Amino acid sequence: MKLQRTVLLIDNIFQGILMSLIIPGPVLSLVWGNNNWIFISLYGMVLLGAWQFLGNLGWMALTKEKARRYYFTLVAGYFTLGLLAFQLIPNNAITDALGFSYWFIFPFGIAIYYFLISAKHLVKSFSASRSFWDL
């Protein structure tokens, strides 16, 4: 139980750090008009997404939480829909703007959702009934 709490705490801290590093990119890109900032944020989102997805696979194997299965289904559906849309919809100015929101805003919302799942799991691990051996 103590190891689980430590792993959850490290996981939440790492996710929080990555999320806080991702947020300034779009803001700085809009303010200064330099698109390099947005690409740095997108690379950070790829790292955060991989961290969260692999972490979710591990926790799904260990626990039977419905929220983690729902997250897995949400991510799988998100990528399936994105790949289909990429193949079927032609490029123009409207689809570029929608593509930005689809590949940046929605994933960040999903990342926040997973962060909340992890935080609830961490809080639940601290409030679980404890015995002498867990101290």
mmCIF file of N, CA and C in Angstrom, residues 1-94:
data_model
loop_
_atom_site.group_PDB
_atom_site.id
_atom_site.type_symbol
_atom_site.label_atom_id
_atom_site.label_comp_id
_atom_site.label_asym_id
_atom_site.label_seq_id
_atom_site.Cartn_x
_atom_site.Cartn_y
_atom_site.Cartn_z
ATOM 1 N N MET A 1 0.814 -1.192 0.000
ATOM 2 C CA MET A 1 0.000 0.000 0.000
ATOM 3 C C MET A 1 0.866 1.266 0.000
ATOM 4 N N LYS A 2 1.959 1.211 0.740
ATOM 5 C CA LYS A 2 2.851 2.358 0.802
ATOM 6 C C LYS A 2 3.529 2.592 -0.544
ATOM 7 N N LEU A 3 3.912 1.517 -1.221
ATOM 8 C CA LEU A 3 4.516 1.633 -2.541
ATOM 9 C C LEU A 3 3.513 2.215 -3.541
ATOM 10 N N GLN A 4 2.270 1.775 -3.452
ATOM 11 C CA GLN A 4 1.230 2.282 -4.346
ATOM 12 C C GLN A 4 1.046 3.787 -4.152
ATOM 13 N N ARG A 5 1.020 4.236 -2.903
ATOM 14 C CA ARG A 5 0.879 5.666 -2.640
ATOM 15 C C ARG A 5 2.060 6.455 -3.188
ATOM 16 N N THR A 6 3.251 5.915 -3.033
ATOM 17 C CA THR A 6 4.442 6.602 -3.531
ATOM 18 C C THR A 6 4.418 6.703 -5.047
ATOM 19 N N VAL A 7 4.040 5.627 -5.714
ATOM 20 C CA VAL A 7 3.960 5.632 -7.178
ATOM 21 C C VAL A 7 2.887 6.616 -7.644
ATOM 22 N N LEU A 8 1.740 6.626 -6.981
ATOM 23 C CA LEU A 8 0.682 7.564 -7.337
ATOM 24 C C LEU A 8 1.112 9.008 -7.114
ATOM 25 N N LEU A 9 1.832 9.258 -6.038
ATOM 26 C CA LEU A 9 2.293 10.612 -5.754
ATOM 27 C C LEU A 9 3.291 11.084 -6.817
ATOM 28 N N ILE A 10 4.240 10.233 -7.174
ATOM 29 C CA ILE A 10 5.206 10.584 -8.226
ATOM 30 C C ILE A 10 4.486 10.805 -9.552
ATOM 31 N N ASP A 11 3.519 9.941 -9.855
ATOM 32 C CA ASP A 11 2.752 10.064 -11.088
ATOM 33 C C ASP A 11 2.016 11.400 -11.134
ATOM 34 N N ASN A 12 1.347 11.773 -10.058
ATOM 35 C CA ASN A 12 0.602 13.033 -10.038
ATOM 36 C C ASN A 12 1.517 14.246 -10.110
ATOM 37 N N ILE A 13 2.651 14.192 -9.441
ATOM 38 C CA ILE A 13 3.595 15.313 -9.498
ATOM 39 C C ILE A 13 4.132 15.476 -10.915
ATOM 40 N N PHE A 14 4.520 14.369 -11.565
ATOM 41 C CA PHE A 14 5.049 14.435 -12.924
ATOM 42 C C PHE A 14 3.994 14.955 -13.898
ATOM 43 N N GLN A 15 2.759 14.482 -13.757
ATOM 44 C CA GLN A 15 1.684 14.966 -14.617
ATOM 45 C C GLN A 15 1.452 16.464 -14.409
ATOM 46 N N GLY A 16 1.458 16.901 -13.169
ATOM 47 C CA GLY A 16 1.250 18.320 -12.877
ATOM 48 C C GLY A 16 2.346 19.190 -13.460
ATOM 49 N N ILE A 17 3.588 18.730 -13.356
ATOM 50 C CA ILE A 17 4.700 19.484 -13.928
ATOM 51 C C ILE A 17 4.561 19.583 -15.449
ATOM 52 N N LEU A 18 4.267 18.462 -16.093
ATOM 53 C CA LEU A 18 4.109 18.484 -17.560
ATOM 54 C C LEU A 18 2.948 19.381 -17.984
ATOM 55 N N MET A 19 1.835 19.301 -17.266
ATOM 56 C CA MET A 19 0.680 20.124 -17.626
ATOM 57 C C MET A 19 0.983 21.610 -17.443
ATOM 58 N N SER A 20 1.707 21.949 -16.390
ATOM 59 C CA SER A 20 2.037 23.361 -16.176
ATOM 60 C C SER A 20 3.046 23.867 -17.201
ATOM 61 N N LEU A 21 3.858 22.994 -17.771
ATOM 62 C CA LEU A 21 4.793 23.406 -18.817
ATOM 63 C C LEU A 21 4.124 23.513 -20.183
ATOM 64 N N ILE A 22 3.007 22.846 -20.367
ATOM 65 C CA ILE A 22 2.304 22.868 -21.649
ATOM 66 C C ILE A 22 1.469 24.141 -21.810
ATOM 67 N N ILE A 23 0.910 24.640 -20.759
ATOM 68 C CA ILE A 23 -0.036 25.764 -20.827
ATOM 69 C C ILE A 23 0.570 27.040 -21.428
ATOM 70 N N PRO A 24 1.799 27.438 -21.070
ATOM 71 C CA PRO A 24 2.306 28.714 -21.613
ATOM 72 C C PRO A 24 2.514 28.736 -23.123
ATOM 73 N N GLY A 25 2.682 27.606 -23.773
ATOM 74 C CA GLY A 25 2.958 27.567 -25.208
ATOM 75 C C GLY A 25 1.922 28.253 -26.068
ATOM 76 N N PRO A 26 0.648 27.875 -25.973
ATOM 77 C CA PRO A 26 -0.360 28.546 -26.810
ATOM 78 C C PRO A 26 -0.517 30.023 -26.470
ATOM 79 N N VAL A 27 -0.389 30.361 -25.185
ATOM 80 C CA VAL A 27 -0.525 31.762 -24.790
ATOM 81 C C VAL A 27 0.606 32.596 -25.396
ATOM 82 N N LEU A 28 1.841 32.119 -25.262
ATOM 83 C CA LEU A 28 2.976 32.845 -25.825
ATOM 84 C C LEU A 28 2.920 32.879 -27.349
ATOM 85 N N SER A 29 2.401 31.826 -27.943
ATOM 86 C CA SER A 29 2.266 31.788 -29.397
ATOM 87 C C SER A 29 1.278 32.843 -29.880
ATOM 88 N N LEU A 30 0.174 33.003 -29.165
ATOM 89 C CA LEU A 30 -0.818 34.007 -29.555
ATOM 90 C C LEU A 30 -0.326 35.424 -29.276
ATOM 91 N N VAL A 31 0.372 35.620 -28.162
ATOM 92 C CA VAL A 31 0.831 36.956 -27.794
ATOM 93 C C VAL A 31 1.956 37.427 -28.706
ATOM 94 N N TRP A 32 2.959 36.596 -28.921
ATOM 95 C CA TRP A 32 4.121 37.008 -29.691
ATOM 96 C C TRP A 32 4.032 36.641 -31.167
ATOM 97 N N GLY A 33 3.079 35.817 -31.537
ATOM 98 C CA GLY A 33 2.933 35.428 -32.934
ATOM 99 C C GLY A 33 4.004 34.473 -33.411
ATOM 100 N N ASN A 34 4.704 33.830 -32.486
ATOM 101 C CA ASN A 34 5.760 32.881 -32.836
ATOM 102 C C ASN A 34 5.225 31.466 -32.635
ATOM 103 N N ASN A 35 5.118 30.715 -33.703
ATOM 104 C CA ASN A 35 4.536 29.376 -33.614
ATOM 105 C C ASN A 35 5.462 28.338 -33.005
ATOM 106 N N ASN A 36 6.727 28.673 -32.761
ATOM 107 C CA ASN A 36 7.641 27.710 -32.149
ATOM 108 C C ASN A 36 7.179 27.314 -30.752
ATOM 109 N N TRP A 37 6.557 28.253 -30.035
ATOM 110 C CA TRP A 37 6.083 27.948 -28.679
ATOM 111 C C TRP A 37 5.001 26.868 -28.698
ATOM 112 N N ILE A 38 4.139 26.919 -29.687
ATOM 113 C CA ILE A 38 3.055 25.939 -29.750
ATOM 114 C C ILE A 38 3.610 24.550 -30.056
ATOM 115 N N PHE A 39 4.663 24.474 -30.851
ATOM 116 C CA PHE A 39 5.253 23.176 -31.153
ATOM 117 C C PHE A 39 5.933 22.582 -29.929
ATOM 118 N N ILE A 40 6.535 23.419 -29.101
ATOM 119 C CA ILE A 40 7.117 22.927 -27.853
ATOM 120 C C ILE A 40 6.020 22.349 -26.964
ATOM 121 N N SER A 41 4.880 23.028 -26.901
ATOM 122 C CA SER A 41 3.757 22.512 -26.111
ATOM 123 C C SER A 41 3.211 21.210 -26.681
ATOM 124 N N LEU A 42 3.166 21.118 -28.008
ATOM 125 C CA LEU A 42 2.672 19.882 -28.616
ATOM 126 C C LEU A 42 3.595 18.703 -28.317
ATOM 127 N N TYR A 43 4.911 18.938 -28.313
ATOM 128 C CA TYR A 43 5.841 17.868 -27.935
ATOM 129 C C TYR A 43 5.620 17.465 -26.480
ATOM 130 N N GLY A 44 5.384 18.448 -25.630
ATOM 131 C CA GLY A 44 5.080 18.145 -24.232
ATOM 132 C C GLY A 44 3.793 17.364 -24.078
ATOM 133 N N MET A 45 2.809 17.668 -24.926
ATOM 134 C CA MET A 45 1.540 16.940 -24.864
ATOM 135 C C MET A 45 1.716 15.491 -25.312
ATOM 136 N N VAL A 46 2.585 15.274 -26.276
ATOM 137 C CA VAL A 46 2.858 13.895 -26.705
ATOM 138 C C VAL A 46 3.469 13.113 -25.542
ATOM 139 N N LEU A 47 4.425 13.724 -24.850
ATOM 140 C CA LEU A 47 5.045 13.073 -23.697
ATOM 141 C C LEU A 47 4.031 12.830 -22.589
ATOM 142 N N LEU A 48 3.193 13.835 -22.304
ATOM 143 C CA LEU A 48 2.168 13.690 -21.272
ATOM 144 C C LEU A 48 1.156 12.608 -21.658
ATOM 145 N N GLY A 49 0.732 12.609 -22.913
ATOM 146 C CA GLY A 49 -0.233 11.605 -23.360
ATOM 147 C C GLY A 49 0.314 10.196 -23.258
ATOM 148 N N ALA A 50 1.563 10.019 -23.653
ATOM 149 C CA ALA A 50 2.173 8.692 -23.553
ATOM 150 C C ALA A 50 2.304 8.276 -22.093
ATOM 151 N N TRP A 51 2.730 9.197 -21.240
ATOM 152 C CA TRP A 51 2.860 8.908 -19.803
ATOM 153 C C TRP A 51 1.510 8.492 -19.217
ATOM 154 N N GLN A 52 0.468 9.261 -19.529
ATOM 155 C CA GLN A 52 -0.845 8.967 -18.976
ATOM 156 C C GLN A 52 -1.422 7.672 -19.540
ATOM 157 N N PHE A 53 -1.280 7.450 -20.832
ATOM 158 C CA PHE A 53 -1.849 6.255 -21.438
ATOM 159 C C PHE A 53 -1.174 4.992 -20.911
ATOM 160 N N LEU A 54 0.157 5.000 -20.850
ATOM 161 C CA LEU A 54 0.859 3.824 -20.336
ATOM 162 C C LEU A 54 0.590 3.629 -18.852
ATOM 163 N N GLY A 55 0.515 4.724 -18.112
ATOM 164 C CA GLY A 55 0.169 4.620 -16.696
ATOM 165 C C GLY A 55 -1.230 4.060 -16.510
ATOM 166 N N ASN A 56 -2.145 4.486 -17.363
ATOM 167 C CA ASN A 56 -3.509 3.972 -17.274
ATOM 168 C C ASN A 56 -3.559 2.481 -17.582
ATOM 169 N N LEU A 57 -2.785 2.036 -18.560
ATOM 170 C CA LEU A 57 -2.756 0.599 -18.864
ATOM 171 C C LEU A 57 -2.259 -0.202 -17.659
ATOM 172 N N GLY A 58 -1.229 0.323 -16.989
ATOM 173 C CA GLY A 58 -0.716 -0.354 -15.795
ATOM 174 C C GLY A 58 -1.726 -0.390 -14.667
ATOM 175 N N TRP A 59 -2.372 0.749 -14.414
ATOM 176 C CA TRP A 59 -3.356 0.783 -13.330
ATOM 177 C C TRP A 59 -4.616 -0.011 -13.683
ATOM 178 N N MET A 60 -4.958 -0.086 -14.967
ATOM 179 C CA MET A 60 -6.106 -0.910 -15.359
ATOM 180 C C MET A 60 -5.830 -2.377 -15.076
ATOM 181 N N ALA A 61 -4.576 -2.795 -15.235
ATOM 182 C CA ALA A 61 -4.218 -4.187 -14.967
ATOM 183 C C ALA A 61 -4.272 -4.482 -13.464
ATOM 184 N N LEU A 62 -3.968 -3.473 -12.642
ATOM 185 C CA LEU A 62 -3.931 -3.687 -11.195
ATOM 186 C C LEU A 62 -5.261 -3.435 -10.505
ATOM 187 N N THR A 63 -6.036 -2.487 -11.007
ATOM 188 C CA THR A 63 -7.310 -2.144 -10.375
ATOM 189 C C THR A 63 -8.446 -2.344 -11.361
ATOM 190 N N LYS A 64 -9.623 -2.338 -10.871
ATOM 191 C CA LYS A 64 -10.800 -2.511 -11.728
ATOM 192 C C LYS A 64 -11.680 -1.264 -11.692
ATOM 193 N N GLU A 65 -11.059 -0.099 -11.743
ATOM 194 C CA GLU A 65 -11.813 1.146 -11.696
ATOM 195 C C GLU A 65 -12.508 1.404 -13.029
ATOM 196 N N LYS A 66 -13.773 1.794 -12.963
ATOM 197 C CA LYS A 66 -14.532 2.078 -14.175
ATOM 198 C C LYS A 66 -14.015 3.329 -14.877
ATOM 199 N N ALA A 67 -13.547 4.306 -14.102
ATOM 200 C CA ALA A 67 -13.067 5.557 -14.694
ATOM 201 C C ALA A 67 -11.849 5.306 -15.579
ATOM 202 N N ARG A 68 -10.992 4.390 -15.192
ATOM 203 C CA ARG A 68 -9.808 4.088 -15.997
ATOM 204 C C ARG A 68 -10.191 3.364 -17.286
ATOM 205 N N ARG A 69 -11.176 2.480 -17.219
ATOM 206 C CA ARG A 69 -11.656 1.828 -18.449
ATOM 207 C C ARG A 69 -12.343 2.839 -19.365
ATOM 208 N N TYR A 70 -13.079 3.775 -18.768
ATOM 209 C CA TYR A 70 -13.737 4.816 -19.553
ATOM 210 C C TYR A 70 -12.693 5.704 -20.230
ATOM 211 N N TYR A 71 -11.630 6.034 -19.513
ATOM 212 C CA TYR A 71 -10.543 6.838 -20.093
ATOM 213 C C TYR A 71 -9.920 6.105 -21.279
ATOM 214 N N PHE A 72 -9.658 4.821 -21.140
ATOM 215 C CA PHE A 72 -9.080 4.028 -22.224
ATOM 216 C C PHE A 72 -9.996 4.051 -23.449
ATOM 217 N N THR A 73 -11.289 3.873 -23.238
ATOM 218 C CA THR A 73 -12.257 3.900 -24.331
ATOM 219 C C THR A 73 -12.306 5.286 -24.971
ATOM 220 N N LEU A 74 -12.243 6.327 -24.154
ATOM 221 C CA LEU A 74 -12.263 7.694 -24.658
ATOM 222 C C LEU A 74 -11.053 7.977 -25.531
ATOM 223 N N VAL A 75 -9.875 7.574 -25.096
ATOM 224 C CA VAL A 75 -8.655 7.810 -25.876
ATOM 225 C C VAL A 75 -8.661 6.988 -27.165
ATOM 226 N N ALA A 76 -9.077 5.747 -27.085
ATOM 227 C CA ALA A 76 -9.136 4.909 -28.287
ATOM 228 C C ALA A 76 -10.122 5.493 -29.305
ATOM 229 N N GLY A 77 -11.278 5.926 -28.848
ATOM 230 C CA GLY A 77 -12.251 6.549 -29.736
ATOM 231 C C GLY A 77 -11.758 7.863 -30.312
ATOM 232 N N TYR A 78 -11.063 8.642 -29.497
ATOM 233 C CA TYR A 78 -10.516 9.923 -29.944
ATOM 234 C C TYR A 78 -9.527 9.730 -31.095
ATOM 235 N N PHE A 79 -8.598 8.783 -30.937
ATOM 236 C CA PHE A 79 -7.610 8.565 -31.994
ATOM 237 C C PHE A 79 -8.230 7.924 -33.230
ATOM 238 N N THR A 80 -9.175 7.040 -33.043
ATOM 239 C CA THR A 80 -9.850 6.433 -34.197
ATOM 240 C C THR A 80 -10.590 7.488 -35.003
ATOM 241 N N LEU A 81 -11.337 8.344 -34.312
ATOM 242 C CA LEU A 81 -12.060 9.415 -34.997
ATOM 243 C C LEU A 81 -11.095 10.385 -35.673
ATOM 244 N N GLY A 82 -9.991 10.708 -35.019
ATOM 245 C CA GLY A 82 -9.006 11.611 -35.603
ATOM 246 C C GLY A 82 -8.366 11.047 -36.851
ATOM 247 N N LEU A 83 -8.013 9.773 -36.824
ATOM 248 C CA LEU A 83 -7.408 9.151 -38.009
ATOM 249 C C LEU A 83 -8.396 9.061 -39.163
ATOM 250 N N LEU A 84 -9.655 8.750 -38.859
ATOM 251 C CA LEU A 84 -10.668 8.709 -39.912
ATOM 252 C C LEU A 84 -10.897 10.094 -40.504
ATOM 253 N N ALA A 85 -10.981 11.104 -39.657
ATOM 254 C CA ALA A 85 -11.205 12.465 -40.132
ATOM 255 C C ALA A 85 -10.016 12.947 -40.961
ATOM 256 N N PHE A 86 -8.820 12.586 -40.552
ATOM 257 C CA PHE A 86 -7.618 12.983 -41.290
ATOM 258 C C PHE A 86 -7.626 12.390 -42.700
ATOM 259 N N GLN A 87 -8.137 11.181 -42.838
ATOM 260 C CA GLN A 87 -8.167 10.523 -44.141
ATOM 261 C C GLN A 87 -9.326 11.002 -45.024
ATOM 262 N N LEU A 88 -10.449 11.355 -44.409
ATOM 263 C CA LEU A 88 -11.656 11.612 -45.184
ATOM 264 C C LEU A 88 -11.945 13.088 -45.456
ATOM 265 N N ILE A 89 -11.460 14.006 -44.609
ATOM 266 C CA ILE A 89 -11.816 15.411 -44.745
ATOM 267 C C ILE A 89 -10.683 16.157 -45.443
ATOM 268 N N PRO A 90 -10.989 16.898 -46.516
ATOM 269 C CA PRO A 90 -9.936 17.641 -47.216
ATOM 270 C C PRO A 90 -9.456 18.837 -46.390
ATOM 271 N N ASN A 91 -8.224 19.286 -46.676
ATOM 272 C CA ASN A 91 -7.649 20.422 -45.954
ATOM 273 C C ASN A 91 -8.146 21.739 -46.529
ATOM 274 N N ASN A 92 -8.544 22.634 -45.649
ATOM 275 C CA ASN A 92 -8.838 24.027 -45.987
ATOM 276 C C ASN A 92 -8.726 24.847 -44.704
ATOM 277 N N ALA A 93 -9.031 26.139 -44.758
ATOM 278 C CA ALA A 93 -8.836 27.004 -43.588
ATOM 279 C C ALA A 93 -9.726 26.598 -42.411
ATOM 280 N N ILE A 94 -10.929 26.173 -42.700
ATOM 281 C CA ILE A 94 -11.856 25.791 -41.621
ATOM 282 C C ILE A 94 -11.386 24.500 -40.957
#
